[in-house]
Coordinates of C-alpha atoms and ligand atoms in Angstrom, one line a residue:
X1 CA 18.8 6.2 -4.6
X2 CA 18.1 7.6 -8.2
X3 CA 16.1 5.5 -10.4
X4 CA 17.6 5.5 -13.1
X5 CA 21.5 4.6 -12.2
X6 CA 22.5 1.5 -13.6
X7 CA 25.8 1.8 -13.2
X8 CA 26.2 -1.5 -10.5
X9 CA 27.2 -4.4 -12.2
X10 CA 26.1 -7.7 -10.6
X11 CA 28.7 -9.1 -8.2
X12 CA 29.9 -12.7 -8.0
X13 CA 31.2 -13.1 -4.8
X14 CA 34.5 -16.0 -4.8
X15 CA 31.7 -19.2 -4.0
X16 CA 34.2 -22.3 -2.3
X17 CA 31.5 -24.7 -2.5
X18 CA 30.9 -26.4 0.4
X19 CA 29.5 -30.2 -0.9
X20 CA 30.2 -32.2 1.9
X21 CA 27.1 -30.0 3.5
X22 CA 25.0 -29.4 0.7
X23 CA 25.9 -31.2 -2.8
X24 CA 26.1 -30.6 -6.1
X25 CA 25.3 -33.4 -7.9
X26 CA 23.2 -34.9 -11.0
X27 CA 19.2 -35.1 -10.5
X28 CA 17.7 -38.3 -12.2
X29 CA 14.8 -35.9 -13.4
X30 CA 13.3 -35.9 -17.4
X31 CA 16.1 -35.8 -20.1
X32 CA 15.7 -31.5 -21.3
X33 CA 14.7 -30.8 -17.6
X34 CA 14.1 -27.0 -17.3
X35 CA 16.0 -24.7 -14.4
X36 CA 15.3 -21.3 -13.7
X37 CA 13.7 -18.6 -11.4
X38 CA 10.6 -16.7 -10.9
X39 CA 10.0 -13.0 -10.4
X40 CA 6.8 -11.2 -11.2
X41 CA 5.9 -7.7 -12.1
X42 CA 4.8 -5.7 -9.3
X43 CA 7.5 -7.2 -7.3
X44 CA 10.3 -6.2 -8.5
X45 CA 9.8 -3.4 -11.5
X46 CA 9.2 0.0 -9.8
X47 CA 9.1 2.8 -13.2
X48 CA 5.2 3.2 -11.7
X49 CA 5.4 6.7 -12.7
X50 CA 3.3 8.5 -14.9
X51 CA 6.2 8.8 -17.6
X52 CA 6.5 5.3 -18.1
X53 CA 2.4 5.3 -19.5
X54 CA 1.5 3.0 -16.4
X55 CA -2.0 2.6 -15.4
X56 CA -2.4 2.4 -11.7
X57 CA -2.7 -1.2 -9.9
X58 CA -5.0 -2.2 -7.0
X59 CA -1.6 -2.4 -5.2
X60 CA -1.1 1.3 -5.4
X61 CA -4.2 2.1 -4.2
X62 CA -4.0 -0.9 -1.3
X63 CA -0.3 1.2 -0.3
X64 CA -2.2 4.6 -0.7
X65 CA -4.6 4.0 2.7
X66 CA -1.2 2.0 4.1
X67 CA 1.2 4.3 3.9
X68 CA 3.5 3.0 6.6
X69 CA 4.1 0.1 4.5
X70 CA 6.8 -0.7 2.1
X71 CA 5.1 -0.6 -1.2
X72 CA 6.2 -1.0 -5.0
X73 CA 7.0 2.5 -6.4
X74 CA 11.1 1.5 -6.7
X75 CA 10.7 -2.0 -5.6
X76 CA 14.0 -3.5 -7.3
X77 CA 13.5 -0.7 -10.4
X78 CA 13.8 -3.7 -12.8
X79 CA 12.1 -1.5 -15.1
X80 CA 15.4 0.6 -15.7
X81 CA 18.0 -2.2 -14.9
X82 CA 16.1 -5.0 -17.0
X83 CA 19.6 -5.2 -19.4
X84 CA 21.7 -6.0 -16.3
X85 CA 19.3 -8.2 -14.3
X86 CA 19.3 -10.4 -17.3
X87 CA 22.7 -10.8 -18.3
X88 CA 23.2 -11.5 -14.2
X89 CA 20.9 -13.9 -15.2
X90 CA 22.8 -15.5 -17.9
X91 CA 25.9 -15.2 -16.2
X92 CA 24.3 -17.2 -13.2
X93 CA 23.6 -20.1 -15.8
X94 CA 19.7 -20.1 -15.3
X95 CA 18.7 -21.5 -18.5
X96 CA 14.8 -20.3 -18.1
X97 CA 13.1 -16.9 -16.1
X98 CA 9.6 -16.9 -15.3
X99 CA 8.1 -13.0 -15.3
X100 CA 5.0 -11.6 -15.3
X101 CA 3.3 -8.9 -17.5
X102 CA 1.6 -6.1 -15.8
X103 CA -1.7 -5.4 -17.2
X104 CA -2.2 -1.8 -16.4
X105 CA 1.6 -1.1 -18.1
X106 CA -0.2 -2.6 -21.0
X107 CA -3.5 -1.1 -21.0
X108 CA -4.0 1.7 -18.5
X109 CA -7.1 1.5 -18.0
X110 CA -7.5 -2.5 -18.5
X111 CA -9.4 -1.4 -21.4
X112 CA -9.3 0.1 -24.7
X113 CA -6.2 2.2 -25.2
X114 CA -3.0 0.9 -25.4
X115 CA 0.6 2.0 -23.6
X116 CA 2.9 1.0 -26.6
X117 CA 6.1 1.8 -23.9
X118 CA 4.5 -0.7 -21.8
X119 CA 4.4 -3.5 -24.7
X120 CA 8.1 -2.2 -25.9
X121 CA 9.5 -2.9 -22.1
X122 CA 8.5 -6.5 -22.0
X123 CA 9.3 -7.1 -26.2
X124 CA 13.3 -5.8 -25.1
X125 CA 12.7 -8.1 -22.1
X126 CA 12.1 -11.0 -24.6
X127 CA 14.8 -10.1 -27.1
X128 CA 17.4 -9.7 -24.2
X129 CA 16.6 -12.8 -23.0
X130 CA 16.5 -14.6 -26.2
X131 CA 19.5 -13.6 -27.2
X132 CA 21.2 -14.7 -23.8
X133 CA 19.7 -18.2 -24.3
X134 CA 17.4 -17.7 -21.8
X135 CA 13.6 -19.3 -22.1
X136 CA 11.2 -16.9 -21.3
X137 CA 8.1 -18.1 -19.5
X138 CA 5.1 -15.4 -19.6
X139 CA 2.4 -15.1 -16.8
X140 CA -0.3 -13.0 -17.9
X141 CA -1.9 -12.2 -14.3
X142 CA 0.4 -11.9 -11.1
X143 CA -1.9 -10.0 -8.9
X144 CA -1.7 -6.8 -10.6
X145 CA -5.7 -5.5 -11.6
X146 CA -6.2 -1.9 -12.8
X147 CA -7.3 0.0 -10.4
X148 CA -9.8 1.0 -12.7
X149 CA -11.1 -2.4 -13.2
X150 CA -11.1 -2.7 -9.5
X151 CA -13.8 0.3 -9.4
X152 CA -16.2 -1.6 -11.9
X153 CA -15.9 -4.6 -9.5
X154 CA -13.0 -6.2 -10.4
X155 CA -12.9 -10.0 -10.1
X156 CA -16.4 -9.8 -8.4
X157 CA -17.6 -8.8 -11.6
X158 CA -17.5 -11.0 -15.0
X159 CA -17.1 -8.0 -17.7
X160 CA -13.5 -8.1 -16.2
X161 CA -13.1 -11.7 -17.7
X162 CA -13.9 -10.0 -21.1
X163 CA -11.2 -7.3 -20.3
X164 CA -9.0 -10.5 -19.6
X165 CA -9.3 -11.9 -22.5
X166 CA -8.6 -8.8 -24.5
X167 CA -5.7 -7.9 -22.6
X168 CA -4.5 -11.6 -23.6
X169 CA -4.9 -10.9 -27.1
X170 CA -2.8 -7.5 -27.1
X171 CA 0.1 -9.0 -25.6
X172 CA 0.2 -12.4 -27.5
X173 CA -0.1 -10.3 -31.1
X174 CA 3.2 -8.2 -29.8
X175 CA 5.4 -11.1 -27.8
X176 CA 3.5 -14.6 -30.1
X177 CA 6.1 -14.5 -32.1
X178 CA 8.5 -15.1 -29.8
X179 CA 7.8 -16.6 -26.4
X180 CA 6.4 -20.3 -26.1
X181 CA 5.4 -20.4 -22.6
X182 CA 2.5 -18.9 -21.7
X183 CA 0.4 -18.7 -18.2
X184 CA -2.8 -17.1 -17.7
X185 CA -3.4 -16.4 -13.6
X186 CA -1.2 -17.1 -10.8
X187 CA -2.7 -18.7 -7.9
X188 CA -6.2 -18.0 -8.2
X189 CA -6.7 -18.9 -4.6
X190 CA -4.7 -15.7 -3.4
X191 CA -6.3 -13.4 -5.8
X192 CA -9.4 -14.5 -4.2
X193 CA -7.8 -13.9 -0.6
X194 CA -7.7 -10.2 -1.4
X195 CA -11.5 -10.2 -1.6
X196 CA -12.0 -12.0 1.6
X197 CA -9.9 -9.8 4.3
X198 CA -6.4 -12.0 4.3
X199 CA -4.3 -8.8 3.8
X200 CA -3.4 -8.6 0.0
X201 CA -4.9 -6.0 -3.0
X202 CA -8.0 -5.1 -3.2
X203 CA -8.0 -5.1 0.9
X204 CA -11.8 -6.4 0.5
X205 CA -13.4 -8.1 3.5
X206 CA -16.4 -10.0 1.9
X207 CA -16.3 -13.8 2.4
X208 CA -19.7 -13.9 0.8
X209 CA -17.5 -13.2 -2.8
X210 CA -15.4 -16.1 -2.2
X211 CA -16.8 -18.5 -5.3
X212 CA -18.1 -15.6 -7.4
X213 CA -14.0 -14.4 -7.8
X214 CA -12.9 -17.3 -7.7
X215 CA -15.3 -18.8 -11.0
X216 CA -14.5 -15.6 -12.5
X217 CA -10.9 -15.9 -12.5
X218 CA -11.9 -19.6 -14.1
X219 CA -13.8 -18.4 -16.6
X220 CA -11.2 -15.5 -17.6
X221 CA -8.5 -18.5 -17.7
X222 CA -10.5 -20.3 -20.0
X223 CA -11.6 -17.0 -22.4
X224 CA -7.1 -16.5 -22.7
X225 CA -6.4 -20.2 -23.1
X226 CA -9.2 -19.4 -26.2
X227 CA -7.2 -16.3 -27.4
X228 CA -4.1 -17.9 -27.0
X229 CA -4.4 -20.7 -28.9
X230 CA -6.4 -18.5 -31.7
X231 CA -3.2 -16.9 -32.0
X232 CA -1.4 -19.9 -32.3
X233 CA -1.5 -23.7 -31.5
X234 CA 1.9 -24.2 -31.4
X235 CA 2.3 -22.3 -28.1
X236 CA 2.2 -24.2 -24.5
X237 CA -0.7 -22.8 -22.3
X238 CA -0.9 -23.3 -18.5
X239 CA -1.6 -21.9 -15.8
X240 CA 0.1 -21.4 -12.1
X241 CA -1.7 -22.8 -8.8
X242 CA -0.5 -22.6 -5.4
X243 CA -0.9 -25.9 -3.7
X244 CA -0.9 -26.4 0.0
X245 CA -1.7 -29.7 0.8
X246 CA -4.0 -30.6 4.0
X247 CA -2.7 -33.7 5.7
X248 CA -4.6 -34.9 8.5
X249 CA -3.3 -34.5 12.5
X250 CA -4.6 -38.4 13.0
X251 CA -5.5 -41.3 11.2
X252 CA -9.2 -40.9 13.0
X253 CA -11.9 -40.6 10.1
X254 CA -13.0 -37.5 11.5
X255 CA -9.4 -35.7 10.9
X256 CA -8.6 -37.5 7.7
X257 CA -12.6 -36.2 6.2
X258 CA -12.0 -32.7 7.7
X259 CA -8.2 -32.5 5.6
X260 CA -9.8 -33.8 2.9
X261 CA -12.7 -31.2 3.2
X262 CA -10.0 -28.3 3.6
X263 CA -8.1 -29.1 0.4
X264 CA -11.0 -29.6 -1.8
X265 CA -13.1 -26.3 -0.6
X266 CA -9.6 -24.4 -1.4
X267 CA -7.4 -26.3 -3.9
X268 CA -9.0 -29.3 -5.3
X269 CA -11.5 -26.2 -6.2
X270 CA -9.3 -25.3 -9.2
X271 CA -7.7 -28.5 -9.7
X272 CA -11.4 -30.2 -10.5
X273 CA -12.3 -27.4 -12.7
X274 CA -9.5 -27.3 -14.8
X275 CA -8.9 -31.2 -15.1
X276 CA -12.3 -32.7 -14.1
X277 CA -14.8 -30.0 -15.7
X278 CA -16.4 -29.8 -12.8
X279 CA -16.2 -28.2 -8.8
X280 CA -16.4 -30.2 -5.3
X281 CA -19.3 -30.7 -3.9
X282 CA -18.1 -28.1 -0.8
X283 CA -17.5 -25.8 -3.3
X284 CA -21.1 -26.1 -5.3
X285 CA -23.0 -26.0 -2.2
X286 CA -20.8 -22.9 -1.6
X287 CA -22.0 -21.4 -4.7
X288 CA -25.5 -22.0 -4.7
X289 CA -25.5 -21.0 -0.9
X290 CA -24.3 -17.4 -2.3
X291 CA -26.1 -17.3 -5.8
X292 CA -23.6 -18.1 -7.7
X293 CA -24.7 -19.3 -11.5
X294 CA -22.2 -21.7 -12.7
X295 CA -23.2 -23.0 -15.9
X296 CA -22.4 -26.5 -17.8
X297 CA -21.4 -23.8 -20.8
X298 CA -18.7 -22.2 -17.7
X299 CA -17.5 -25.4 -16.8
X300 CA -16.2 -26.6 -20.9
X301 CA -14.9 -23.3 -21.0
X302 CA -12.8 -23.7 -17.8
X303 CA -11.9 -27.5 -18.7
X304 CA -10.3 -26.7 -21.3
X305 CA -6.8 -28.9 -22.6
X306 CA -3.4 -27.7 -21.2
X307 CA -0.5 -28.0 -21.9
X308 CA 1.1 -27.8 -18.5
X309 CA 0.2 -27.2 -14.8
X310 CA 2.4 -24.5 -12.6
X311 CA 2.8 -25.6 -9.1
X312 CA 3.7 -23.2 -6.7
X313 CA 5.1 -25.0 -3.5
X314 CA 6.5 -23.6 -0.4
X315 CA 4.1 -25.7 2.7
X316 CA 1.9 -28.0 3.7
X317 CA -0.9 -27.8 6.3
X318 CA -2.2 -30.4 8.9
X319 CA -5.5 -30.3 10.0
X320 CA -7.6 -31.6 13.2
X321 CA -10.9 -33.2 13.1
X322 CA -12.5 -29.8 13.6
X323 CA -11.4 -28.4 10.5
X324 CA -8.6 -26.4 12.7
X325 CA -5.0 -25.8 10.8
X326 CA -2.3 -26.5 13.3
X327 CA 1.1 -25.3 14.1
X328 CA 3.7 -28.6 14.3
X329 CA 5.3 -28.8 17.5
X330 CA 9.3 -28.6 16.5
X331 CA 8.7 -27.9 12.9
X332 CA 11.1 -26.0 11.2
X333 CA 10.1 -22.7 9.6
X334 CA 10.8 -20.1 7.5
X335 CA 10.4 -16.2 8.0
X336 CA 6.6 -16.7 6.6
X337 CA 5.9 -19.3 9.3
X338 CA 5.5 -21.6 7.1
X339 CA 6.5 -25.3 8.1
X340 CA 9.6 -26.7 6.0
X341 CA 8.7 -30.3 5.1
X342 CA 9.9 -31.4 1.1
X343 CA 9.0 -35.0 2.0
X344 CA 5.3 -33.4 1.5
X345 CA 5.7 -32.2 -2.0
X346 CA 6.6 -35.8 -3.2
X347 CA 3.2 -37.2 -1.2
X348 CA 1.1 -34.4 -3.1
X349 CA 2.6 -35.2 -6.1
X350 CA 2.1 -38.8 -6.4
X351 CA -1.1 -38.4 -5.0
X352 CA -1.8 -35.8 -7.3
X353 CA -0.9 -38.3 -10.1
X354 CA -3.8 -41.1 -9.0
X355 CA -6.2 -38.6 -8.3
X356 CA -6.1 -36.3 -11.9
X357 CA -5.2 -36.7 -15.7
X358 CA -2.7 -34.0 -15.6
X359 CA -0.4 -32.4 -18.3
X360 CA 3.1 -32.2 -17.4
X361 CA 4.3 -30.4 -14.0
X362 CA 6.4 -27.2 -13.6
X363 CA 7.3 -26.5 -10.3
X364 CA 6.8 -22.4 -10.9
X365 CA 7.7 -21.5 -7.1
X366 CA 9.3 -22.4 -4.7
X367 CA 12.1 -20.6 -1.6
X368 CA 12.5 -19.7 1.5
X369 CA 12.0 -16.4 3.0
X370 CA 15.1 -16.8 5.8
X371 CA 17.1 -14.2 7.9
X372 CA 20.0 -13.2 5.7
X373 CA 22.8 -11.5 6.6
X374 CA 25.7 -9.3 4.1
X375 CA 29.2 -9.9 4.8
X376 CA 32.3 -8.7 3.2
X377 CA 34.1 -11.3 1.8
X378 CA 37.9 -10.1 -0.2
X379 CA 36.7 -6.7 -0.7
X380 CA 33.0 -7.4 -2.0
X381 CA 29.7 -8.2 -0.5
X382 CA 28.8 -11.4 -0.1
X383 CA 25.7 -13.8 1.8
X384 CA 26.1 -17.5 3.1
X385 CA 22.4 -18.5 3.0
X386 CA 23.2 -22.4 3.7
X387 CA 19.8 -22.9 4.7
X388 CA 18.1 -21.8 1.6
X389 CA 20.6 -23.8 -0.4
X390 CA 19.5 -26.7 2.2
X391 CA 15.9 -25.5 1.5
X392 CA 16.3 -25.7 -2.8
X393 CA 18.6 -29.1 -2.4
X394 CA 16.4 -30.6 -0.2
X395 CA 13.2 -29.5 -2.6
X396 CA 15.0 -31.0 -5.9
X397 CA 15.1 -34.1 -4.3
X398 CA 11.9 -34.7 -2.9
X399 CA 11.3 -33.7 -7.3
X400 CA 13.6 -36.4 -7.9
X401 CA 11.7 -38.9 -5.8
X402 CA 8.3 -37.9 -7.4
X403 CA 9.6 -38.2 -10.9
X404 CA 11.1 -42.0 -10.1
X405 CA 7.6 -42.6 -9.3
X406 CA 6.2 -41.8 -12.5
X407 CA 5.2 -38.2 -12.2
X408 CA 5.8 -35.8 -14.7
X409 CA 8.1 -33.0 -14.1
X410 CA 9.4 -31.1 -16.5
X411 CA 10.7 -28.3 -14.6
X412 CA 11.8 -26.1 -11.8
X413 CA 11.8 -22.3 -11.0
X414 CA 13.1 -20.9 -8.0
X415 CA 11.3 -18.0 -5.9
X416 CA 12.8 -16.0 -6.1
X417 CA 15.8 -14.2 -8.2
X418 CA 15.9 -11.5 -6.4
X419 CA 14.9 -9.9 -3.0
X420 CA 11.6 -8.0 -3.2
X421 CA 8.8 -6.6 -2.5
X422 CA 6.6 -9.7 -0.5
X423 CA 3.5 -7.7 -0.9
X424 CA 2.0 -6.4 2.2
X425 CA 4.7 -7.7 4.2
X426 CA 7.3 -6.1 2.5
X427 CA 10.8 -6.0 1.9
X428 CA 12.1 -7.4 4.8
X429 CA 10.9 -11.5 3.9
X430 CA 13.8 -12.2 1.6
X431 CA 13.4 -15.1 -0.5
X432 CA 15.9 -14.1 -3.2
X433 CA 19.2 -16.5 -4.5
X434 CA 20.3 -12.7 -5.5
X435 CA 20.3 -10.4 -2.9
X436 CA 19.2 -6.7 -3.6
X437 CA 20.5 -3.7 -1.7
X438 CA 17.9 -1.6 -0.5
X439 CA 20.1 1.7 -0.6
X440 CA 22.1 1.2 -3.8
X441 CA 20.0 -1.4 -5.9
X442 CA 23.1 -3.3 -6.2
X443 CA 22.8 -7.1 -6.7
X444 CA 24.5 -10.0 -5.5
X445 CA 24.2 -13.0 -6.1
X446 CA 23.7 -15.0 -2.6
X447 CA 25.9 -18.7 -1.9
X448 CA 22.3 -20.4 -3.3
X449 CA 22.2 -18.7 -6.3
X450 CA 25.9 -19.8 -7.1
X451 CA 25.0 -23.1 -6.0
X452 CA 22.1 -23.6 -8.0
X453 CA 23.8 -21.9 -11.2
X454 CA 26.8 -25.5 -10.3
X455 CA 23.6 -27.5 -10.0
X456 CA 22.4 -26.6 -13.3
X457 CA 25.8 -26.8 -14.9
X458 CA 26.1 -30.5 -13.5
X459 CA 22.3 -31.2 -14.9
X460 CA 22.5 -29.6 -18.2
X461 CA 25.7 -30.4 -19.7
X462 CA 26.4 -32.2 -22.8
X463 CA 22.0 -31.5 -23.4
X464 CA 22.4 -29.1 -25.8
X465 CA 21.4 -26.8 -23.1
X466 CA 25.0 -24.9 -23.2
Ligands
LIG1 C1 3.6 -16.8 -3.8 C2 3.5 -15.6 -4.8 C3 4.8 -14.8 -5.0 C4 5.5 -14.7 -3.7 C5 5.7 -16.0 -3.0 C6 6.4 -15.9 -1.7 O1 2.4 -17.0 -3.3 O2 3.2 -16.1 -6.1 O3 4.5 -13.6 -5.6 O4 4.8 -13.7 -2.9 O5 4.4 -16.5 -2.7

């Protein structure tokens, strides 16, 4: 496998639809409704080298003391196939892709000096999209720290926040101009997991720094919405948070306060910062039980006005009256373990709706890691994932249901375009609607992703949306 062949040309295997098992049909979702997919940085760009000016990322160093695992050095080598992978993109009909930019391409060291290759890759990555009608939407932080940040505490410590905001300010100046959609962190809740032993970068194991990362990353979301919007107030500013809702295992008071408890301690944690200006009570009690100043000064800064919320969605949970998260008998699951239930994401949603004064909803994430398997179909590779087109049908719908009930939705990404690296758990959870050879790098595009791309066609037509 060379790095830098890009020779393969995406391959569009023949797709017979097969609507009498999953259809293709028109969503009654918000007139200009957005459909794409999600990648991020780490995940599928490889060029780590030292020729391409890259700083290293906590992720290298987290493979470094790992090195039996799969890690990100090639990953999907986006970096030198970026042309191709987008006009796969196009050709697929996606109208919108949702990247991130890695900070240490941009700034080594997270500070000071600049990589001007690193700010050239994602500028083509604008233009090329652009220019193939396809909206980019820009998330700032997707898990990638400089190592060198990492060594001054990383998200333990506030000066990073500073180093946040900076970053911000470099890459808005180069990519303001031309990209509209703009999000600060994604899911704050599993950058804080890598401080608290749960297996991702920095590899930490201190549960004591649970509130401290998690404010910081707050406060450094606030300090960029500031920089963004000093650049411009014409651009939209969100940010992305993973939502797992907590649904109790009985209607006993006991199970019903202990769900409740579990989804404000980890997700009502951000949603009540951003949109309330203020943290649970779990959560303060947390905070002051560790130390941890939080000042009325932290908490304007934090609830500051978006323009849009991310929602990353793949589960639910269901809790006992101890607190315990349990495994449903008979549930369905993916390769993750994660229970398959849309109906869920329509409950959260409208729920989500009485309890918050939100801005209008993305759905940023969403798939199905799921065994796939490659066949050959008239000569050329081809995989019949019917349950992850099951997975993405059955998704838009439970959208559909939410939206007829008044909740805003202005959009949906899919997780993921392509196979890729799944962080400490490699390349073997698959969650793409492309699949990506290992070997050659070569991508085709899986039975979802040509499903999707007829979904889209069906919802965009006659929109002005091509
Ligand atoms: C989300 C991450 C994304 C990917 C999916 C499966 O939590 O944002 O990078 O790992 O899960």
């Amino acid at each position: 496998m060379t790095k830098t062949d890009s020779n393969n040309t995406a391959i569009f295997p023949v797709f017979k639809p097969r609507t009498s098992q999953v259809p293709i049909r028109h969503f009654a979702l918000r007139p200009g409704f957005v459909w794409g997919a999600s990648t991020s940085a780490y995940q599928i760009e490889g060029g780590i080298g030292a020729e391409s000016g890259r700083g290293r990322s906590i992720w290298e160093d987290y493979f470094d003391a790992r090195p039996h695992l799969d890690n990100g050095e090639i990953a999907c080598d986006h970096y030198n196939r970026m042309v191709e992978d987008v006009a796969m993109i196009k050709k697929m009909g996606l109208k919108a892709y949702r990247f991130s930019v890695a900070w240490p391409r941009i700034m080594p060291n997270g500070k000071g000096e600049i990589n001007q290759e690193g700010l050239e890759f994602y500028s083509r990555l604008v233009d090329e999209l652009l220019k193939n009608g396809i909206e980019p939407y820009l998330t700032l932080y997707h898990w990638d720290l400089p190592a060198a940040l990492e060594k001054e505490g990383g998200w333990a410590s506030r000066e990073t926040c500073r180093h946040f905001a900076e970053y911000t300010q470099v890459v808005v100046n180069r990519l303001g101009d031309r990209v509209k959609h703009w999000c600060t962190f994604n899911e704050p809740e599993v950058i804080v997991a890598g401080y608290i032993g749960e297996g991702l970068a920095p590899g930490l194991r201190n549960p004591s720094l649970r509130v401290q990362v998690g404010h910081n990353l707050m406060l450094a979301h606030g300090m960029a919405v500031k920089a963004l919007r000093s650049y411009s107030k014409d651009l939209q500013v969100g940010i992305v948070l993973n939502l797992v809702p907590a649904e109790a295992s009985n209607r006993s008071k006991a199970a019903l306060d202990a769900a409740r408890r579990h989804w404000q301690r980890n997700y009502a944690w951000y949603l009540d910062g951003l949109f309330k200006g203020r943290y649970p009570r779990v959560v303060s009690l947390e905070a002051r039980r560790h130390g941890v100043a939080i000042s009325q000064e932290d908490m304007e800064l934090i609830n500051q006005t978006l323009d849009y919320l991310g929602i990353n969605w793949y589960l639910r949970q269901v809790v006992n009256s101890r607190g315990k998260v349990l495994r449903v008998p008979a549930a369905q699951e993916t390769l993750m373990g994660w229970e398959i239930n849309a109906a869920a994401l329509t409950r959260m949603l409208i729920q989500m709706k009485a309890d918050y004064k939100l801005p209008p909803i993305y759905i940023t994430e969403n798939g199905a890691a799921l065994k796939d398997e490659v066949v050959e179909q008239g000569g050329q590779p081809a995989v019949h994932d019917l349950e992850r087109m099951h997975y993405i049908y059955d998704h838009i719908c439970a959208l559909e249901k939410a939206s007829l009930a008044g909740v805003d939705i202005r959009g949906y990404f899919a997780w993921s375009l392509m196979d890729n690296l799944e962080w400490s758990l490699g390349f073997s959870k698959t969650f793409g609607i492309v699949h990506v050879d290992r070997k050659t790098m070569q991508r085709t595009v899986k039975d979802s992703g040509l499903w999707y791309g007829l979904v889209i066609k069906v919802n965009t037509v006659g929109r002005g949306h091509g």
